[in-house]
Coordinates of C-alpha atoms and ligand atoms in Angstrom, one line a residue:
M1 CA 61.7 69.8 115.2
T2 CA 64.2 72.9 116.1
T3 CA 62.8 75.5 118.4
E4 CA 61.8 78.0 115.3
T5 CA 59.8 75.7 113.4
E6 CA 57.6 74.4 116.4
A7 CA 54.0 76.3 116.9
T8 CA 55.0 77.3 120.0
A9 CA 53.3 80.5 122.1
A10 CA 56.8 81.7 122.4
A11 CA 57.4 81.6 118.5
S12 CA 54.1 83.3 117.6
G13 CA 54.1 85.6 120.6
A14 CA 57.7 86.9 119.5
G15 CA 56.5 87.2 116.0
A16 CA 53.1 89.0 116.8
T17 CA 55.5 91.4 119.0
A18 CA 57.9 92.2 116.3
R19 CA 55.1 93.0 113.8
F20 CA 53.5 95.3 116.3
R21 CA 56.5 97.2 116.5
E22 CA 57.1 97.6 113.0
N23 CA 53.9 98.4 111.9
K24 CA 52.3 100.7 114.5
Q25 CA 52.7 104.5 115.6
F26 CA 52.9 104.7 119.3
A27 CA 53.4 108.2 120.2
A28 CA 49.6 109.0 121.4
N29 CA 48.8 112.5 120.5
T30 CA 47.6 112.7 124.5
S31 CA 48.1 115.1 127.0
Q32 CA 49.9 115.0 130.2
E33 CA 46.7 115.7 132.1
R34 CA 45.1 112.8 129.9
V35 CA 47.9 110.5 130.7
S36 CA 47.5 110.7 134.2
T37 CA 44.0 110.3 134.3
L38 CA 44.0 107.2 132.4
A39 CA 46.9 106.2 134.2
N40 CA 45.3 106.4 137.7
R41 CA 42.2 104.9 136.6
V42 CA 43.6 101.6 135.7
I43 CA 45.8 101.7 138.8
K44 CA 43.1 102.6 140.8
A45 CA 41.1 99.9 139.3
I46 CA 43.8 97.3 140.3
N47 CA 43.9 98.5 143.8
D48 CA 39.8 98.2 144.1
T49 CA 40.2 94.8 143.0
V50 CA 42.8 94.1 145.6
L51 CA 40.9 95.9 148.3
D52 CA 37.3 94.5 147.1
E53 CA 38.7 90.9 147.1
K54 CA 41.5 91.1 150.1
V55 CA 44.2 89.5 147.5
T56 CA 46.7 87.8 149.4
Y57 CA 50.7 87.8 148.9
D58 CA 50.8 84.8 147.4
E59 CA 48.1 86.1 144.6
Y60 CA 50.3 89.2 144.2
N61 CA 53.2 87.5 143.7
A62 CA 51.7 85.1 141.3
F63 CA 50.4 87.9 139.4
K64 CA 53.5 89.6 139.2
A65 CA 55.2 86.5 137.9
W66 CA 52.7 86.0 135.3
L67 CA 52.7 89.9 134.1
I68 CA 56.6 89.2 134.0
R69 CA 55.9 86.0 131.9
V70 CA 53.4 87.5 129.4
G71 CA 56.2 89.8 128.3
E72 CA 58.9 87.1 128.2
D73 CA 56.5 84.8 125.8
G74 CA 55.7 88.1 123.5
E75 CA 52.1 87.8 124.3
W76 CA 51.1 91.1 125.2
P77 CA 49.4 92.1 121.9
L78 CA 47.5 88.4 122.3
F79 CA 46.6 89.6 125.9
L80 CA 45.4 93.2 124.8
D81 CA 43.7 92.1 121.7
V82 CA 41.9 89.1 123.1
W83 CA 40.9 90.9 126.4
V84 CA 40.9 94.8 125.9
E85 CA 40.5 95.4 122.1
H86 CA 36.9 94.9 121.8
S87 CA 36.3 97.5 123.9
I88 CA 38.6 100.1 121.9
V89 CA 36.5 99.3 118.9
E90 CA 33.4 100.1 120.9
V91 CA 34.9 103.4 121.5
A92 CA 36.2 104.0 118.0
E93 CA 33.0 103.4 115.9
A94 CA 30.6 104.8 118.1
N95 CA 30.0 107.5 115.5
R96 CA 30.0 105.5 112.3
H97 CA 27.1 104.4 110.7
G98 CA 28.3 101.9 108.1
S99 CA 29.6 98.2 108.7
K100 CA 30.1 97.2 112.2
G101 CA 33.7 96.7 113.0
A102 CA 35.6 94.2 114.7
I103 CA 39.3 93.9 116.5
E104 CA 42.4 93.5 114.3
G105 CA 44.1 90.9 116.6
P106 CA 47.7 90.1 116.6
Y107 CA 48.0 88.6 113.1
Y108 CA 47.5 91.5 110.4
I109 CA 50.5 91.8 107.9
P110 CA 50.2 94.5 105.6
N111 CA 51.2 94.5 102.0
A112 CA 49.7 91.1 101.4
P113 CA 49.7 90.1 97.4
V114 CA 47.3 92.3 95.5
L115 CA 44.8 90.4 93.5
N116 CA 42.7 91.4 90.7
N117 CA 38.8 90.5 90.9
P118 CA 37.8 87.6 90.7
A119 CA 40.6 86.5 93.2
T120 CA 41.9 83.4 94.9
L121 CA 43.8 83.7 97.8
P122 CA 47.4 82.6 97.7
M123 CA 47.2 78.9 99.2
R124 CA 48.8 75.7 98.7
E125 CA 48.0 73.1 96.0
D126 CA 46.4 70.9 98.4
E127 CA 45.1 73.5 100.5
P128 CA 42.9 71.3 103.1
G129 CA 39.3 72.3 103.6
T130 CA 35.5 73.1 102.3
P131 CA 36.0 76.1 99.2
L132 CA 34.4 79.3 99.8
L133 CA 33.4 81.6 97.8
F134 CA 33.0 85.0 99.4
Q135 CA 31.5 87.9 97.4
G136 CA 29.8 91.3 97.6
Q137 CA 30.2 95.3 96.9
V138 CA 31.7 97.9 98.8
R139 CA 29.5 101.2 98.6
N140 CA 29.1 104.2 101.0
V141 CA 26.6 105.1 103.5
A142 CA 24.6 106.5 100.5
G143 CA 24.6 103.7 98.7
E144 CA 27.1 104.6 95.8
P145 CA 29.6 101.6 94.6
L146 CA 33.1 102.6 95.7
A147 CA 35.2 101.7 92.4
G148 CA 38.5 99.9 93.3
A149 CA 38.2 99.7 96.7
L150 CA 40.8 97.6 98.8
I151 CA 39.8 94.6 100.6
E152 CA 42.2 93.2 102.5
L153 CA 41.9 89.6 103.6
W154 CA 43.7 87.2 106.1
H155 CA 42.3 84.3 107.9
A156 CA 43.5 80.7 109.5
D157 CA 43.9 77.8 107.5
D158 CA 41.6 74.4 107.9
A159 CA 43.7 73.8 111.1
G160 CA 43.5 76.9 112.5
F161 CA 47.1 78.1 112.0
Y162 CA 47.9 81.7 110.4
S163 CA 50.6 82.0 107.9
Q164 CA 53.8 83.7 109.4
F165 CA 52.7 83.0 112.8
A166 CA 52.9 79.0 112.4
P167 CA 55.5 77.1 111.2
G168 CA 55.4 75.5 107.7
L169 CA 53.0 77.5 105.8
P170 CA 54.0 79.4 102.8
E171 CA 54.6 83.3 103.6
W172 CA 51.3 84.9 102.0
N173 CA 48.9 81.4 102.4
L174 CA 45.5 82.8 102.8
R175 CA 46.5 86.7 103.0
G176 CA 45.2 89.0 100.1
S177 CA 44.4 92.2 98.9
I178 CA 41.8 92.3 96.6
I179 CA 40.7 95.6 94.6
A180 CA 37.1 95.6 93.7
D181 CA 35.9 96.4 90.1
E182 CA 34.3 99.6 88.9
Q183 CA 30.9 98.6 90.8
G184 CA 32.7 97.8 93.9
N185 CA 32.3 94.4 93.8
F186 CA 34.4 91.6 94.5
Q187 CA 34.7 87.7 94.5
I188 CA 36.8 86.0 96.5
N189 CA 37.5 82.3 96.4
T190 CA 39.1 81.0 99.7
M191 CA 39.0 78.1 102.0
Q192 CA 36.7 78.2 105.3
P193 CA 38.7 78.6 108.2
A194 CA 38.8 76.7 111.3
P195 CA 38.0 77.9 114.9
Y196 CA 41.4 79.8 116.4
Q197 CA 42.7 78.4 119.6
I198 CA 45.2 80.8 121.3
P199 CA 48.3 79.3 122.1
T200 CA 47.6 77.0 125.6
D201 CA 51.5 76.9 126.2
G202 CA 52.3 80.4 126.8
A203 CA 51.2 83.1 129.9
C204 CA 47.8 83.7 128.2
G205 CA 47.2 80.2 127.7
A206 CA 48.6 79.5 131.7
L207 CA 45.9 82.6 132.6
I208 CA 42.9 80.5 130.9
A209 CA 43.7 77.3 132.3
A210 CA 44.4 78.8 135.8
A211 CA 40.7 80.4 135.5
G212 CA 39.0 77.4 134.1
W213 CA 38.3 79.4 130.9
H214 CA 38.1 78.2 127.3
A215 CA 41.0 79.4 124.6
W216 CA 38.9 79.3 121.4
R217 CA 37.8 82.2 118.7
P218 CA 35.1 81.3 116.4
A219 CA 36.3 80.3 112.8
H220 CA 36.5 83.8 111.6
L221 CA 37.7 86.0 108.3
H222 CA 39.5 89.0 109.0
F223 CA 39.2 92.1 107.1
K224 CA 40.8 95.6 106.4
V225 CA 38.4 97.7 103.8
S226 CA 39.4 100.9 102.4
A227 CA 38.8 103.1 99.6
A228 CA 39.4 107.0 98.5
E229 CA 37.9 109.6 101.1
H230 CA 36.5 106.8 103.0
Q231 CA 37.5 105.7 106.8
L232 CA 39.1 102.3 106.6
I233 CA 37.2 99.6 108.5
T234 CA 38.6 96.7 110.6
T235 CA 36.2 93.8 110.9
Q236 CA 35.9 90.2 111.1
L237 CA 33.0 87.8 109.8
Y238 CA 31.8 84.2 111.4
F239 CA 29.8 81.5 110.4
E240 CA 26.6 80.7 111.6
G241 CA 26.3 78.0 113.9
G242 CA 29.8 77.4 114.2
E243 CA 31.6 76.3 117.5
H244 CA 32.2 79.3 120.1
V245 CA 30.1 82.1 118.0
S246 CA 28.3 82.5 121.0
D247 CA 31.3 82.2 123.6
D248 CA 34.3 84.2 121.8
I249 CA 37.2 84.4 124.3
A250 CA 37.8 87.4 122.4
S251 CA 34.2 89.2 123.0
A252 CA 34.3 90.2 119.0
V253 CA 31.0 88.5 117.3
K254 CA 28.2 90.9 116.7
P255 CA 25.0 89.7 115.3
E256 CA 25.8 91.6 112.1
L257 CA 28.9 90.1 111.5
V258 CA 27.6 86.3 111.4
L259 CA 27.6 84.9 107.7
A260 CA 25.1 81.8 106.8
P261 CA 26.8 80.6 103.4
T262 CA 25.0 77.9 101.5
E263 CA 26.0 75.2 99.4
R264 CA 27.4 75.9 95.8
A265 CA 25.1 74.7 92.7
D266 CA 27.8 74.6 90.5
R267 CA 30.7 73.0 92.1
Q268 CA 31.4 71.6 95.7
G269 CA 32.1 74.5 98.6
R270 CA 30.2 77.0 99.9
E271 CA 29.4 80.5 98.9
V272 CA 28.1 83.8 100.8
T273 CA 27.5 87.5 99.9
Y274 CA 28.4 90.5 102.4
D275 CA 28.7 94.3 101.5
F276 CA 30.9 96.7 103.2
I277 CA 29.5 99.9 103.6
L278 CA 32.2 102.9 104.4
D279 CA 31.6 106.0 106.1
P280 CA 33.0 109.2 104.5
Q281 CA 36.3 110.5 105.9
D282 CA 35.6 112.7 108.7
Ligands
LIG301 C1 43.2 85.6 116.7 O1 43.3 85.1 115.4 C2 42.7 86.9 116.6 O2 41.9 87.4 115.9 C3 42.6 87.4 117.8 C4 41.9 88.7 118.4 C5 43.7 87.1 119.0 C6 44.2 86.2 118.6 C7 44.2 85.1 117.5
LIG302 FE1 42.2 86.1 114.0

């Protein structure tokens, strides 16, 4: 195996960092006064920790070395999405009435292949795992169907790997952009994902090991759901009874987001229904 084909923290971290730079605008419309307020609070939180916990020079230097390594490993997207993004979501959706949101995480890629309803996500011919039929309807908060809504879905495979961030997977494996029908209905065939372990060989993994934490997220499906004149929601769905549903390292599970699929009567696999409710554009 060459360096580029190994599933290392540095490889997935570099990918996530490059994707972030490509996909996001980061010139926030933030005044000088607000920048000062926010930066002062973060700096104060660090100083308060040092003073309260009587942080030693050794610990300070270990912290400095670790921060340098986070950047070298390309793990700033991972670090921030695992330990901070859940609070950003909480603030962002405080005034929304539709479906709950959840963190985007570092592995979204825009413009996945467009699939008409009913859809099957791109997957390998022998894609391992349990087939999952995910179906439902997209509606507005008044209960009206949103015809032609767009459901972007991406998730890990049965071994916990995301295409384009782990080697050896087809480019768009288990990623798709599904267009709901005239009644806002969608039916998506995919394979149940496995729990996801964040890379253990990078800076985030080193923190987790040093702190005696675990590195796991429960199995999850990622979504961005949008429709004309409505607010896009970014969310995730989980599976009842799955490992780490109650101790997600990324603190992103909410009870409303936990699915309970049932065995299919007609064929092997499981099925579940979940409806997305979108707020109007404000
Ligand atoms: C993931 O798949 C994820 O969803 C998050 C939040 C962090 C790391 C990997
Ligand atoms: Fe994920």
